[in-house]
Short mmCIF file of C-alpha atoms in Angstrom, two decimals:
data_model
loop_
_atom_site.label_atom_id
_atom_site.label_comp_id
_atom_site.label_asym_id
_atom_site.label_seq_id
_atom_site.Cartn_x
_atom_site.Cartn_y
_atom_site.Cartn_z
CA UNK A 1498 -19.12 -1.87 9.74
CA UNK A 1499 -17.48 0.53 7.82
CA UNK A 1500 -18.17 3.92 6.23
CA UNK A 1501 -16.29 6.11 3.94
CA UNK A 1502 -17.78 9.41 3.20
CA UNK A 1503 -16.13 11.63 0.35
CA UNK A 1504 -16.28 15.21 -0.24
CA UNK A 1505 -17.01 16.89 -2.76
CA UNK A 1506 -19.81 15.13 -4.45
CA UNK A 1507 -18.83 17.19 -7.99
CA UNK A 1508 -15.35 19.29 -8.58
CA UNK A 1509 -14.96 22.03 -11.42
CA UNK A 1510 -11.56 22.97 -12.22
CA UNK A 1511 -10.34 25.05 -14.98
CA UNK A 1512 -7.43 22.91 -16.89
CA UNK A 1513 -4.07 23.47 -15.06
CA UNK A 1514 -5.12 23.80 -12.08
CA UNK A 1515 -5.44 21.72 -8.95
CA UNK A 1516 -7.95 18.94 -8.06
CA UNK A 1517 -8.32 17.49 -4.04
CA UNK A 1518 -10.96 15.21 -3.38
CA UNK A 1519 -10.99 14.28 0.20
CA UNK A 1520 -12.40 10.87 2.73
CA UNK A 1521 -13.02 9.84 5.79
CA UNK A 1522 -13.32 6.48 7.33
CA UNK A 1523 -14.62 5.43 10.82
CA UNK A 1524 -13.00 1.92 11.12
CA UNK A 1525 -9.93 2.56 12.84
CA UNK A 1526 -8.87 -0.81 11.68
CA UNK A 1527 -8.91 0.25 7.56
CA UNK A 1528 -5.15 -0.28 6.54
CA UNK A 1529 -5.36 -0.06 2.67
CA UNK A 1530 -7.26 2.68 0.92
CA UNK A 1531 -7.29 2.44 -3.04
CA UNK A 1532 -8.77 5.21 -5.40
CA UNK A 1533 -10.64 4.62 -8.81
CA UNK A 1534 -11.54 6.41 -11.82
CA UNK A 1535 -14.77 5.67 -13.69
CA UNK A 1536 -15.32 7.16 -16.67
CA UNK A 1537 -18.78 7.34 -18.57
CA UNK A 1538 -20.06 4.17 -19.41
CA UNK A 1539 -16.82 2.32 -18.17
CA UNK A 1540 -15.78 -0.02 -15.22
CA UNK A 1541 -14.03 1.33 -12.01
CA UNK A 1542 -10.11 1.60 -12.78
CA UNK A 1543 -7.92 1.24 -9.89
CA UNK A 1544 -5.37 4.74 -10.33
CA UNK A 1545 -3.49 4.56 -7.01
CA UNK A 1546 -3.67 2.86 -3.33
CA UNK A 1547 -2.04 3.68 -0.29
CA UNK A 1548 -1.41 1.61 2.86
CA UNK A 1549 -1.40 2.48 6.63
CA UNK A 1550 2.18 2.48 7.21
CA UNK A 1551 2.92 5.23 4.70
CA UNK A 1552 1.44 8.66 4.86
CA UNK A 1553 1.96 9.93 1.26
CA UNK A 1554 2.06 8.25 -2.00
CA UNK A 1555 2.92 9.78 -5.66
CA UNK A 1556 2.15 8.24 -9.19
CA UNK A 1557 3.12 10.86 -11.76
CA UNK A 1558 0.21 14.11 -11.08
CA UNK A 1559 -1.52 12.14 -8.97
CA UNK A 1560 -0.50 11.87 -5.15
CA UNK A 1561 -2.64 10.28 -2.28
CA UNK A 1562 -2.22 11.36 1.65
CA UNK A 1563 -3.09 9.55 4.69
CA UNK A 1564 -3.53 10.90 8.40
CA UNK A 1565 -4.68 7.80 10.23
CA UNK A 1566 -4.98 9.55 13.42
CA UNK A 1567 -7.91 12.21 11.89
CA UNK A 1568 -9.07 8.84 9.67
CA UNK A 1569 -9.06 10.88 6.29
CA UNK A 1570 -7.03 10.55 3.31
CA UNK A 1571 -7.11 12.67 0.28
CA UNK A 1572 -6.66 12.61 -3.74
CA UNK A 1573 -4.83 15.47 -5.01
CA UNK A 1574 -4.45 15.46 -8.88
CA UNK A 1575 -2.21 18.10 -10.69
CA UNK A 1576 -1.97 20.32 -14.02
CA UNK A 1577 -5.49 18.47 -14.53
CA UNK A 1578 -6.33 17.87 -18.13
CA UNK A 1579 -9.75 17.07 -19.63
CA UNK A 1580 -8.52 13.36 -19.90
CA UNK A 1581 -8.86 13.48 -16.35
CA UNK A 1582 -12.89 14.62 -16.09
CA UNK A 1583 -14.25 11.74 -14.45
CA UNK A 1584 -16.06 9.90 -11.25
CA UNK A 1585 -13.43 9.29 -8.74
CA UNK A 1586 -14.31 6.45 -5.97
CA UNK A 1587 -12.05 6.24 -2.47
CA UNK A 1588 -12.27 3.37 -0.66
CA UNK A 1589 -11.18 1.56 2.61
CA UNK A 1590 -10.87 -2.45 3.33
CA UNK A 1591 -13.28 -3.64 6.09
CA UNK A 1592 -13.31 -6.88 7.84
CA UNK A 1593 -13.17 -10.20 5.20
CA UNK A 1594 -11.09 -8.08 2.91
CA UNK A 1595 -13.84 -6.37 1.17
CA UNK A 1596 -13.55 -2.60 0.34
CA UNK A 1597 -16.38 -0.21 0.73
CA UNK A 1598 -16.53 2.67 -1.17
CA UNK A 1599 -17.36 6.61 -0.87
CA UNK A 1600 -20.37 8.34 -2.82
CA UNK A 1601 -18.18 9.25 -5.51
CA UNK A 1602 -16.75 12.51 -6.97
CA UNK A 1603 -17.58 13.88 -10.42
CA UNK A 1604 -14.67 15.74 -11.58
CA UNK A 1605 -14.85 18.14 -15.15
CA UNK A 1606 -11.88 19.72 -15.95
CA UNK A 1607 -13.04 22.63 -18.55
CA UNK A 1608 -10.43 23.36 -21.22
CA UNK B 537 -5.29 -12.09 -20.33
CA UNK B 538 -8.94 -11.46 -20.63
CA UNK B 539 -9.46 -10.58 -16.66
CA UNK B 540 -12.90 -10.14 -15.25
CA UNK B 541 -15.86 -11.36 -17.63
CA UNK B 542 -18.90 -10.72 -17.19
CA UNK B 543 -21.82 -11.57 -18.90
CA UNK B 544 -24.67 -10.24 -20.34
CA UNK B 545 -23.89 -6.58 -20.71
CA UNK B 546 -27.38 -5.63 -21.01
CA UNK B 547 -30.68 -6.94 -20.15
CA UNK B 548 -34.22 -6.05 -19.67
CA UNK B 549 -36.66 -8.01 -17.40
CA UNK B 550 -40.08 -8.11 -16.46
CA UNK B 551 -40.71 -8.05 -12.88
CA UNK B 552 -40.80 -11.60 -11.35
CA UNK B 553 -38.62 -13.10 -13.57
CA UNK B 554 -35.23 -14.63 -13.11
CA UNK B 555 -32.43 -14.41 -14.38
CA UNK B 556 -28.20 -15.61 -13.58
CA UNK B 557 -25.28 -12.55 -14.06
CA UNK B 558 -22.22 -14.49 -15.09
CA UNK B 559 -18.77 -13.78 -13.76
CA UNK B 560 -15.04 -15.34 -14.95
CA UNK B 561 -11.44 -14.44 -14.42
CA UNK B 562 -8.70 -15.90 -15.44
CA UNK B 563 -6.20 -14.24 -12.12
CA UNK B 564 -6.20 -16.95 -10.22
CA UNK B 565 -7.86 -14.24 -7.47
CA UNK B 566 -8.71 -15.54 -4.46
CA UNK B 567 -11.78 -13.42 -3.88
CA UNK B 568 -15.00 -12.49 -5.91
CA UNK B 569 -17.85 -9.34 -5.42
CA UNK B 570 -20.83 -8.65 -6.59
CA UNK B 571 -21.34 -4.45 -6.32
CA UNK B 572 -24.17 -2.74 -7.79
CA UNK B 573 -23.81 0.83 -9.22
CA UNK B 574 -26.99 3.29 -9.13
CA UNK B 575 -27.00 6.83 -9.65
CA UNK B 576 -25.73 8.71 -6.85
CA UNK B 577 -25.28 5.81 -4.09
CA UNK B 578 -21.64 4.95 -5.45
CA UNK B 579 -21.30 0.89 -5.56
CA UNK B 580 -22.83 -1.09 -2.72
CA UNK B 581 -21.30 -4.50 -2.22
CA UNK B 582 -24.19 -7.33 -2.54
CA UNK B 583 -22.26 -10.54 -1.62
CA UNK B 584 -18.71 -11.12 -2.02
CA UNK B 585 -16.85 -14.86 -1.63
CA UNK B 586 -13.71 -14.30 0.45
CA UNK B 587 -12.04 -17.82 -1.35
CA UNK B 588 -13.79 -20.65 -2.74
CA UNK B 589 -16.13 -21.80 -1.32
CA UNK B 590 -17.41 -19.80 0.67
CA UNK B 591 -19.76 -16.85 -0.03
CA UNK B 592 -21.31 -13.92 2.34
CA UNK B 593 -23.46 -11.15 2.52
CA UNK B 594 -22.69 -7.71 1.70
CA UNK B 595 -24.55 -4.48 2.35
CA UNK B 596 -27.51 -5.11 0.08
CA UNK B 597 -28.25 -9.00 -0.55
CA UNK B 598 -32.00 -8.88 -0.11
CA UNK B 599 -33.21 -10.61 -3.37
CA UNK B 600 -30.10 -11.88 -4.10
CA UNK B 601 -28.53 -15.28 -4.27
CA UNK B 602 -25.20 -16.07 -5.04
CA UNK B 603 -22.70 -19.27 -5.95
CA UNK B 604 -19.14 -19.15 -6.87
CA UNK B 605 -18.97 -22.53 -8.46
CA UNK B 606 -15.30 -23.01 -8.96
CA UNK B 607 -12.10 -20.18 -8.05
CA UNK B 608 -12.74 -18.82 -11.13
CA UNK B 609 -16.55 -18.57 -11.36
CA UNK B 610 -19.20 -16.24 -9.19
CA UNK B 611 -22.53 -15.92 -9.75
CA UNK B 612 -25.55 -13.90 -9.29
CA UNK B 613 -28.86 -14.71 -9.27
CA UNK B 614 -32.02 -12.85 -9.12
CA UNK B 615 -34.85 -15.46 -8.62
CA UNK B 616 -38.33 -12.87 -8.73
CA UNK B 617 -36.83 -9.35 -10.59
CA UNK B 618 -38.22 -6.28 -9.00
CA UNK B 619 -38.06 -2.63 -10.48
CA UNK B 620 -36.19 -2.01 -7.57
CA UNK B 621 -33.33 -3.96 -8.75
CA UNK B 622 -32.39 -1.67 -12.22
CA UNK B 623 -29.05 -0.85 -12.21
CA UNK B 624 -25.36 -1.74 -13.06
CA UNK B 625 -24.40 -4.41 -11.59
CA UNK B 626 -20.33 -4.92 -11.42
CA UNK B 627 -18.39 -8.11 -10.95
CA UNK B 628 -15.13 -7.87 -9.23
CA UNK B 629 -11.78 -9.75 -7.96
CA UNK B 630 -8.82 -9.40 -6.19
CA UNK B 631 -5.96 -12.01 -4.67
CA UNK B 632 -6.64 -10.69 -0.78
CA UNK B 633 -6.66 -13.14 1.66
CA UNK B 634 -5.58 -13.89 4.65
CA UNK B 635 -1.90 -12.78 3.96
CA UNK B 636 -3.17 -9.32 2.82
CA UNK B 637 -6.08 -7.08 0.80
CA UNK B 638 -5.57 -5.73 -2.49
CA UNK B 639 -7.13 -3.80 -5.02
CA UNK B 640 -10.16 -4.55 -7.02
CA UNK B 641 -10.43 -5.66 -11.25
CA UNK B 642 -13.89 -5.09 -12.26
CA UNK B 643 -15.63 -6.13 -15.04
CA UNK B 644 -17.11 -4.53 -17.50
CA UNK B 645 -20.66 -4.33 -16.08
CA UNK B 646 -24.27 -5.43 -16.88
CA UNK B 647 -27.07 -3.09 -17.47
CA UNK B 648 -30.12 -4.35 -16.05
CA UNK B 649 -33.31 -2.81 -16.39
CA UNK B 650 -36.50 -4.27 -14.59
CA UNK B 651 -40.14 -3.28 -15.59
#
């Protein structure tokens, strides 16, 4: 079946600066691969997806990138703010159109 | 628009008894999950129910059973609770189906703790 493994497991980032939070995936079949943000004591929130036939994606600061051919894809989140100190899931859709997810990233942004 | 609702939010068992997690969304999503959430493992997908009717195992169903009694409606059920099983357990759904996969809306959660 599938596996996603996600790197790092926690980010530190001084507010302003850059945040990339990176996956891989070893079923070369994946074609969608959605991020979420869970913050404490919440539910997963879907923040941005991308799909195979696209490489990049943008939402505002937050951009995803694909390269289907290494089988990563990547988070990057910009001019972070403490709003966005979090857990951050990846994830990629296996067979019967159920997603399984990376370890998780906690990100603190420090004012 | 109330979206995925699950119910309890938070409840403590004593091991070997039984208990039913509720799940309801008002989507019209064709497919249902059942993830649980522990500390450092991320969310591992128990059983899942592709459309109604049908239901199938996930990573971890081992003392798990599930039934997703109508499109709207999945359940879980734990029939002899084990320590084992604390955690948060998350109900999801999304309109994939054969014509495409989507995104997940989760639920809220239920804490469950075991002793």
């Amino acid at each position: 079946g599938e596996n996603v493994e996600q790197h790092p497991s926690t980010l530190s980032v001084q507010e302003g600066d850059s945040a990339v939070i990176k996956c891989t995936y070893s079923d070369s079949a994946s074609n969608y691969f959605p991020w979420y943000k869970q913050e404490l004591g919440k539910r997963p929130q879907l923040i941005i997806d991308i799909r195979s036939n696209v490489g990049e994606k943008k939402d505002q600061r937050i951009a995803v990138t694909l390269n289907k051919t290494a089988k990563h894809f990547s988070l990057h989140i910009t001019e972070t703010q403490p709003e966005d100190s979090a857990v951050y899931f990846c994830a990629a859709n296996a067979a019967g159109n159920k997603l399984t997810f990376g370890g998780g990233t906690r990100v603190l942004v420090k004012p | 628009n109330a979206g995925v609702t699950q119910t309890p939010k938070f409840q403590v068992l004593k091991t070997g008894q039984s208990m039913t997690l509720q799940c309801a969304q008002d989507m019209n999503h064709n497919s249902m999950y059942w993830y649980r959430q522990d500390p450092g493992m991320g969310l591992r997908l128990i059983y899942y129910s592709a459309s109604e009717g049908t239901t199938d195992k996930g990573e971890v169903p081992n003392g798990y059973n599930v039934s997703r009694l109508n499109k709207r409606e999945f359940s879980l059920r734990l029939e002899s609770a084990a320590p084992s099983q604390t955690s948060v357990y998350f109900c999801a759904s999304s309109p994939s189906s054969g014509q495409g996969v989507w995104g997940y809306t989760f639920g809220s959660g239920t804490r469950l703790t075991v002793v």
